[in-house]
């Protein structure tokens, strides 16, 4: 039986120590869900180990197959340019497949709801609560369209209204979406950060939520997020399994 490909989780990295701590907590949850799967973590910037350093170490150990999984919620610049460039520079002995980004996924919507209920909302509040789906933001039209579609999909599950907002690059900002939901007549307004880990932009989202009734935590190591990582890993390694007749 061939060895399973190593799962390399590729995170952006941040000067904020909470970022790396949250990434490592998520990776620990992934390991707990799939005992026996080797999971490594590499950062594009600011933190160690770097993606390149991890790939060099894996090659030196004699590892053959790697699934590189971008720890990103949308397909924007990092997924389309930065990460492929780093992977092209990997040692040639490694066979690397880049997995899809995490979003969109129904599991991520479940994780968003989990965080809102953990912040104090109840199921009975749903129909009278407006939600701001607050993401980091991007200048990539594909990423913006995905967030807008996600907001519409989430609204259809029973919320009073759901409005997208962005911490950078795009409009509206979180505070503007909060005010819009107030004017719409929602009895309460909640902000759900559609981000994976704390940092500069999530802090900006939190400041923009000052007039909201509820501010949820970032997605972090939610079990649903860990399950999405494993789904993306399995999908990326499927072609190799088919070629081997597994």
Coordinates of C-alpha atoms in Angstrom, one line a residue:
X1 CA 0.0 0.0 0.0
X2 CA 1.6 3.3 -1.0
X3 CA 2.2 5.9 1.7
X4 CA -0.4 8.6 2.0
X5 CA 0.7 12.0 0.7
X6 CA 1.9 14.4 3.4
X7 CA -0.7 17.1 4.0
X8 CA 1.1 20.5 3.9
X9 CA -1.1 23.3 5.3
X10 CA 0.0 26.6 3.8
X11 CA -0.9 29.6 6.0
X12 CA -0.3 33.3 5.2
X13 CA 1.5 34.1 8.4
X14 CA 1.3 37.3 10.5
X15 CA 3.3 39.4 12.9
X16 CA 0.4 38.9 15.3
X17 CA 1.3 35.8 17.4
X18 CA -2.4 34.9 17.7
X19 CA -2.4 34.0 14.0
X20 CA 0.2 31.2 14.2
X21 CA -1.2 29.9 17.4
X22 CA -4.7 29.6 15.8
X23 CA -3.2 27.9 12.7
X24 CA -1.4 25.3 14.9
X25 CA -4.6 24.7 16.9
X26 CA -6.5 24.0 13.7
X27 CA -3.8 21.6 12.5
X28 CA -3.9 19.7 15.8
X29 CA -7.6 19.2 15.3
X30 CA -7.0 17.9 11.8
X31 CA -4.5 15.4 13.1
X32 CA -7.0 14.3 15.8
X33 CA -9.6 13.6 13.1
X34 CA -7.2 11.6 10.9
X35 CA -4.8 9.7 13.0
X36 CA -1.9 8.4 10.9
X37 CA -2.0 11.2 8.5
X38 CA 1.2 13.3 8.6
X39 CA 0.2 17.0 8.6
X40 CA 2.9 19.7 8.4
X41 CA 2.5 23.5 8.5
X42 CA 4.3 26.1 6.5
X43 CA 4.0 29.9 6.3
X44 CA 4.3 32.2 3.3
X45 CA 5.6 35.1 5.4
X46 CA 6.4 36.4 8.9
X47 CA 6.4 33.0 10.7
X48 CA 8.5 29.8 10.6
X49 CA 8.8 27.3 9.3
X50 CA 8.5 28.7 5.8
X51 CA 6.8 26.7 3.1
X52 CA 10.1 26.3 1.2
X53 CA 11.8 25.1 4.3
X54 CA 9.2 22.4 5.0
X55 CA 9.4 21.2 1.4
X56 CA 13.2 21.0 1.6
X57 CA 13.0 19.0 4.8
X58 CA 10.4 16.6 3.3
X59 CA 12.5 16.0 0.3
X60 CA 15.6 15.4 2.4
X61 CA 13.6 12.7 4.4
X62 CA 12.7 11.0 1.2
X63 CA 9.0 11.9 1.1
X64 CA 7.6 11.5 -2.4
X65 CA 4.0 12.9 -2.4
X66 CA 2.7 16.1 -0.9
X67 CA -0.8 17.7 -1.0
X68 CA -0.3 21.4 -0.5
X69 CA -3.4 22.9 0.9
X70 CA -3.9 26.7 1.0
X71 CA -5.4 27.8 4.3
X72 CA -7.5 30.4 2.5
X73 CA -11.3 30.9 2.2
X74 CA -11.3 32.2 -1.4
X75 CA -9.3 31.8 -4.6
X76 CA -7.6 35.2 -4.8
X77 CA -4.0 36.3 -5.4
X78 CA -2.3 34.0 -2.8
X79 CA -4.0 30.9 -4.2
X80 CA -3.5 31.9 -7.8
X81 CA 0.0 33.3 -7.8
X82 CA 2.0 33.2 -4.5
X83 CA 1.4 29.6 -3.6
X84 CA 2.0 28.2 -7.1
X85 CA 5.2 30.1 -7.3
X86 CA 6.5 28.7 -4.1
X87 CA 5.5 25.2 -5.1
X88 CA 7.3 25.5 -8.5
X89 CA 10.5 26.2 -6.5
X90 CA 10.2 23.0 -4.5
X91 CA 12.8 20.2 -4.8
X92 CA 12.1 18.3 -8.0
X93 CA 11.9 14.9 -6.3
X94 CA 8.6 15.9 -4.6
X95 CA 5.3 15.2 -6.4
X96 CA 3.1 18.1 -5.2
X97 CA -0.6 18.6 -5.9
X98 CA -2.2 21.9 -4.8
X99 CA -5.6 21.4 -3.2
X100 CA -8.5 23.8 -3.6
X101 CA -9.0 26.6 -1.1
X102 CA -11.5 25.9 1.8
X103 CA -14.4 28.0 0.6
X104 CA -17.1 27.9 -0.4
X105 CA -18.4 24.9 1.7
X106 CA -21.6 24.2 3.6
X107 CA -19.4 23.2 6.5
X108 CA -18.0 26.7 6.7
X109 CA -21.6 28.1 7.0
X110 CA -22.1 25.6 9.8
X111 CA -19.0 26.9 11.5
X112 CA -20.1 30.5 11.1
X113 CA -23.4 29.6 12.8
X114 CA -21.5 27.8 15.6
X115 CA -19.6 30.9 16.3
X116 CA -22.7 33.1 16.4
X117 CA -24.5 30.7 18.8
X118 CA -21.3 30.5 21.0
X119 CA -21.4 34.3 21.1
X120 CA -24.9 34.3 22.6
X121 CA -27.5 34.0 19.8
X122 CA -30.1 31.2 19.9
X123 CA -31.9 29.5 17.1
X124 CA -35.0 31.4 18.2
X125 CA -33.2 34.7 17.4
X126 CA -32.4 33.7 13.8
X127 CA -35.4 35.1 11.9
X128 CA -35.1 38.5 13.6
X129 CA -31.3 38.9 13.4
X130 CA -29.4 40.5 10.6
X131 CA -25.9 39.2 10.0
X132 CA -22.9 40.9 8.6
X133 CA -20.7 38.4 6.9
X134 CA -17.3 40.2 7.4
X135 CA -14.4 39.0 5.3
X136 CA -10.9 40.3 5.0
X137 CA -11.5 41.6 1.5
X138 CA -9.9 41.2 -1.9
X139 CA -9.5 43.1 -5.2
X140 CA -10.1 39.8 -7.0
X141 CA -13.6 39.8 -8.6
X142 CA -13.9 36.1 -8.2
X143 CA -13.3 36.3 -4.5
X144 CA -15.8 39.1 -4.1
X145 CA -18.5 37.2 -6.1
X146 CA -18.0 34.1 -3.8
X147 CA -18.6 36.2 -0.7
X148 CA -21.7 37.8 -2.2
X149 CA -23.1 34.4 -3.1
X150 CA -22.3 33.0 0.3
X151 CA -24.2 35.8 1.9
X152 CA -27.3 35.1 -0.3
X153 CA -27.0 31.4 0.4
X154 CA -26.8 32.0 4.2
X155 CA -29.8 34.4 4.1
X156 CA -31.9 31.6 2.6
X157 CA -31.4 29.5 5.7
X158 CA -33.6 31.8 7.8
X159 CA -31.8 34.9 8.9
X160 CA -33.6 38.3 8.8
X161 CA -30.9 39.4 6.3
X162 CA -27.2 38.8 5.6
X163 CA -25.0 41.5 4.2
X164 CA -21.3 41.0 3.1
X165 CA -18.7 43.4 4.3
X166 CA -14.9 43.7 3.8
X167 CA -12.1 44.9 6.0
X168 CA -9.9 46.0 3.0
X169 CA -9.8 46.4 -0.7
X170 CA -13.6 46.4 -1.2
X171 CA -16.8 48.0 0.2
X172 CA -18.9 48.1 2.3
X173 CA -17.0 48.1 5.6
X174 CA -18.4 46.3 8.6
X175 CA -19.8 49.4 10.3
X176 CA -21.7 50.4 7.1
X177 CA -23.3 47.0 6.8
X178 CA -24.2 47.1 10.5
X179 CA -26.0 50.4 10.0
X180 CA -27.7 49.1 6.9
X181 CA -29.2 46.2 8.8
X182 CA -30.4 48.5 11.6
X183 CA -32.1 50.6 9.0
X184 CA -33.6 47.5 7.4
X185 CA -35.4 46.9 10.7
X186 CA -33.7 43.8 12.0
X187 CA -34.3 43.4 15.8
X188 CA -30.6 42.7 16.4
X189 CA -27.4 42.7 14.4
X190 CA -24.6 40.2 14.6
X191 CA -21.2 40.3 12.9
X192 CA -19.7 37.0 11.8
X193 CA -16.0 37.2 10.8
X194 CA -15.4 35.1 7.8
X195 CA -11.7 34.8 8.6
X196 CA -9.6 31.9 9.9
X197 CA -7.4 33.5 12.5
X198 CA -6.9 36.7 14.5
X199 CA -4.8 39.5 13.1
X200 CA -4.8 43.1 11.7
X201 CA -7.8 42.8 9.5
X202 CA -9.9 40.7 11.9
X203 CA -9.2 43.4 14.5
X204 CA -10.5 46.0 12.0
X205 CA -13.7 43.9 11.6
X206 CA -14.1 43.9 15.4
X207 CA -13.8 47.7 15.6
X208 CA -16.4 48.0 12.8
X209 CA -18.7 45.8 14.9
X210 CA -18.8 48.3 17.8
X211 CA -22.5 49.1 17.2
X212 CA -23.6 45.5 16.6
X213 CA -25.3 43.5 19.3
X214 CA -23.2 40.4 18.8
X215 CA -19.6 39.8 17.6
X216 CA -18.6 36.2 16.9
X217 CA -15.1 34.8 17.1
X218 CA -13.1 34.0 14.0
X219 CA -13.6 30.5 12.6
X220 CA -10.3 29.3 14.0
X221 CA -10.0 25.6 14.9
X222 CA -13.8 24.9 14.6
X223 CA -14.3 21.2 13.9
X224 CA -16.2 22.0 10.7
X225 CA -13.1 23.9 9.4
X226 CA -10.9 20.9 10.1
X227 CA -13.3 18.6 8.2
X228 CA -13.1 20.9 5.2
X229 CA -9.3 20.6 5.2
X230 CA -9.6 16.9 5.1
X231 CA -12.2 17.0 2.3
X232 CA -9.9 19.2 0.2
X233 CA -7.0 16.8 1.0
X234 CA -9.0 13.7 -0.1
X235 CA -10.2 15.4 -3.3
X236 CA -6.6 16.4 -4.2
X237 CA -5.2 12.9 -3.8
X238 CA -8.0 11.2 -5.6
X239 CA -6.4 11.3 -9.1
X240 CA -3.3 9.6 -7.7
X241 CA -5.4 6.9 -6.0
X242 CA -7.3 6.3 -9.3
X243 CA -4.0 5.9 -11.2
X244 CA -2.8 3.4 -8.6
X245 CA -6.1 1.5 -8.7
X246 CA -6.7 2.3 -5.0

